[in-house]
XYZ file of C-alpha atoms in Angstrom:
177
model
C 30.714 24.691 -7.972
C 27.344 23.426 -7.157
C 27.126 21.068 -10.150
C 30.689 19.603 -9.036
C 29.389 19.027 -5.447
C 26.295 17.324 -7.090
C 28.423 14.900 -9.035
C 30.631 13.966 -6.180
C 27.443 13.373 -3.889
C 26.092 11.211 -6.623
C 29.366 9.263 -7.100
C 29.671 8.625 -3.369
C 26.208 7.409 -3.081
C 26.677 5.001 -5.947
C 29.942 3.745 -4.388
C 28.188 3.305 -1.093
C 25.264 1.361 -2.670
C 27.827 -1.024 -4.388
C 29.614 -1.626 -1.229
C 26.394 -2.233 0.709
C 24.811 -4.331 -1.863
C 27.786 -6.745 -1.593
C 26.872 -7.473 1.931
C 23.051 -7.432 1.575
C 21.566 -9.229 -1.289
C 17.836 -8.473 -1.324
C 15.626 -10.662 -3.179
C 12.662 -8.483 -4.158
C 9.351 -10.295 -4.551
C 7.158 -9.078 -7.412
C 3.391 -9.808 -7.045
C 0.198 -7.845 -7.585
C -3.559 -7.693 -8.782
C -4.982 -6.813 -11.922
C -8.693 -5.916 -11.941
C -10.468 -5.246 -15.088
C -14.140 -5.971 -16.051
C -16.461 -5.372 -19.132
C -19.531 -3.488 -18.217
C -22.795 -3.094 -20.099
C -24.862 -0.429 -18.294
C -28.325 0.484 -19.260
C -29.987 3.650 -17.826
C -32.897 5.852 -19.127
C -32.858 3.968 -22.596
C -29.110 4.411 -23.192
C -26.591 1.632 -23.103
C -22.966 2.101 -22.336
C -20.246 -0.616 -22.805
C -16.939 -0.228 -21.313
C -13.956 -1.713 -19.926
C -13.513 -0.545 -16.144
C -10.595 -0.919 -13.773
C -10.929 -1.339 -10.041
C -14.581 -2.735 -9.675
C -13.495 -5.469 -7.287
C -9.983 -4.424 -6.175
C -7.162 -1.968 -6.831
C -4.953 -2.977 -9.769
C -1.344 -2.887 -8.533
C 2.076 -4.114 -8.826
C 3.770 -4.988 -5.320
C 7.468 -5.020 -4.596
C 8.343 -6.480 -1.416
C 11.268 -8.001 0.537
C 11.802 -9.567 3.860
C 15.383 -9.605 5.498
C 16.160 -11.810 8.424
C 18.381 -9.876 11.075
C 19.046 -12.616 13.439
C 16.883 -14.392 15.841
C 13.241 -13.562 15.146
C 13.965 -10.029 14.067
C 13.014 -9.153 10.424
C 13.127 -5.985 8.577
C 10.696 -5.700 5.567
C 9.504 -3.153 2.843
C 6.444 -2.942 0.648
C 5.805 -0.608 -2.231
C 2.374 -1.146 -4.103
C 2.429 0.800 -7.308
C -1.147 1.408 -8.514
C -2.394 1.453 -12.226
C -5.452 1.417 -14.343
C -5.818 -2.063 -15.814
C -8.056 -0.594 -18.524
C -5.637 2.185 -19.896
C -2.321 1.232 -18.235
C -1.890 4.667 -16.714
C -0.493 5.206 -13.247
C -2.896 6.719 -10.787
C -2.226 9.927 -8.825
C -0.448 9.222 -6.407
C 0.938 6.229 -7.779
C 1.663 4.476 -4.355
C -0.904 2.685 -2.295
C 0.863 1.107 0.772
C 4.620 2.228 0.875
C 6.292 1.394 4.124
C 9.166 -0.113 5.926
C 8.669 -2.218 8.972
C 10.487 -4.085 11.708
C 9.088 -7.263 13.015
C 9.883 -9.284 16.265
C 8.710 -10.628 19.564
C 7.419 -7.214 20.279
C 5.017 -7.278 17.242
C 5.452 -5.129 14.200
C 6.374 -1.405 13.785
C 5.591 0.173 10.482
C 6.293 3.511 9.087
C 5.288 5.220 5.746
C 2.173 5.425 3.507
C -0.577 2.854 4.599
C -3.957 2.050 5.347
C -5.329 3.394 8.592
C -6.222 1.004 11.372
C -10.070 1.175 10.474
C -9.306 0.233 6.956
C -7.304 -2.630 8.066
C -10.373 -3.748 10.111
C -12.654 -3.247 7.038
C -10.340 -5.295 4.875
C -10.681 -8.171 7.075
C -14.592 -8.040 6.888
C -14.566 -7.366 3.052
C -11.333 -7.966 1.132
C -12.569 -5.831 -1.819
C -13.394 -2.825 0.583
C -11.708 -0.279 -1.723
C -13.589 -1.272 -4.956
C -16.464 0.249 -6.705
C -18.898 -2.550 -5.681
C -17.704 -3.169 -2.121
C -20.330 -3.354 0.458
C -18.134 -1.521 3.004
C -17.138 1.199 0.454
C -20.746 1.925 -0.085
C -21.787 2.567 3.567
C -21.543 5.854 5.196
C -18.986 4.599 7.980
C -16.324 4.113 5.293
C -16.295 7.861 3.911
C -12.952 8.587 5.412
C -9.310 8.329 4.128
C -8.252 4.889 3.866
C -4.560 5.708 3.146
C -2.387 8.236 5.115
C 1.178 9.438 4.479
C 3.568 9.842 7.220
C 1.882 7.108 9.551
C 3.439 5.172 12.117
C 1.512 1.843 13.053
C 2.151 -0.638 15.831
C 0.735 -4.250 15.690
C 0.899 -6.320 18.767
C 1.594 -10.093 18.519
C -1.472 -12.264 18.502
C -2.365 -13.366 22.007
C -5.278 -16.099 22.180
C -6.592 -14.822 18.756
C -6.498 -11.266 19.815
C -4.381 -8.554 18.408
C -4.228 -4.719 18.972
C -3.404 -2.445 15.990
C -2.951 1.172 16.495
C -1.640 3.875 14.198
C -0.812 7.616 14.222
C -0.914 9.681 11.280
C 1.471 12.848 11.185
C 0.093 13.866 7.762
C -3.166 14.704 6.476
C -2.633 13.707 2.710
C -4.423 10.635 1.932
C -7.394 9.273 -0.208
C -10.030 6.472 -0.437
C -8.155 4.040 -2.539
């Protein structure tokens, strides 16, 4: 009985997706960063040579799309899948930023897993702020979570070069990546 219900639910969901895909044709953009470096480290008479991922930035594939909803209203999504460039392995958790957003005259409202407001600020000062050799990462002010799950963020429109960005995290899962 339960298996039959599962098959019907899956079939209905599939039909619904086909019907919806006829009216909305998303063009998902694929972009990303690959950061891998060769290191030679000498310490106490020993030398280690290795390939290292993430020294200047987080390696990731980025899937995103923006849909015009009419007027200046836009819906968008971003999913950043992290991986280690030296091994190809996915990191745990595999998602960096992963959110949906609505943008219009009012600014932008984002919901999902994303950088907290302080991390957004640090990122404008040092674009490599999550990397091993980042100045911001290596100061004591940065030892907090960069990413939070279950976050709601609001970004005002820019007025005379000023913008207010505020976020509220409903979950405590996160990490410094």
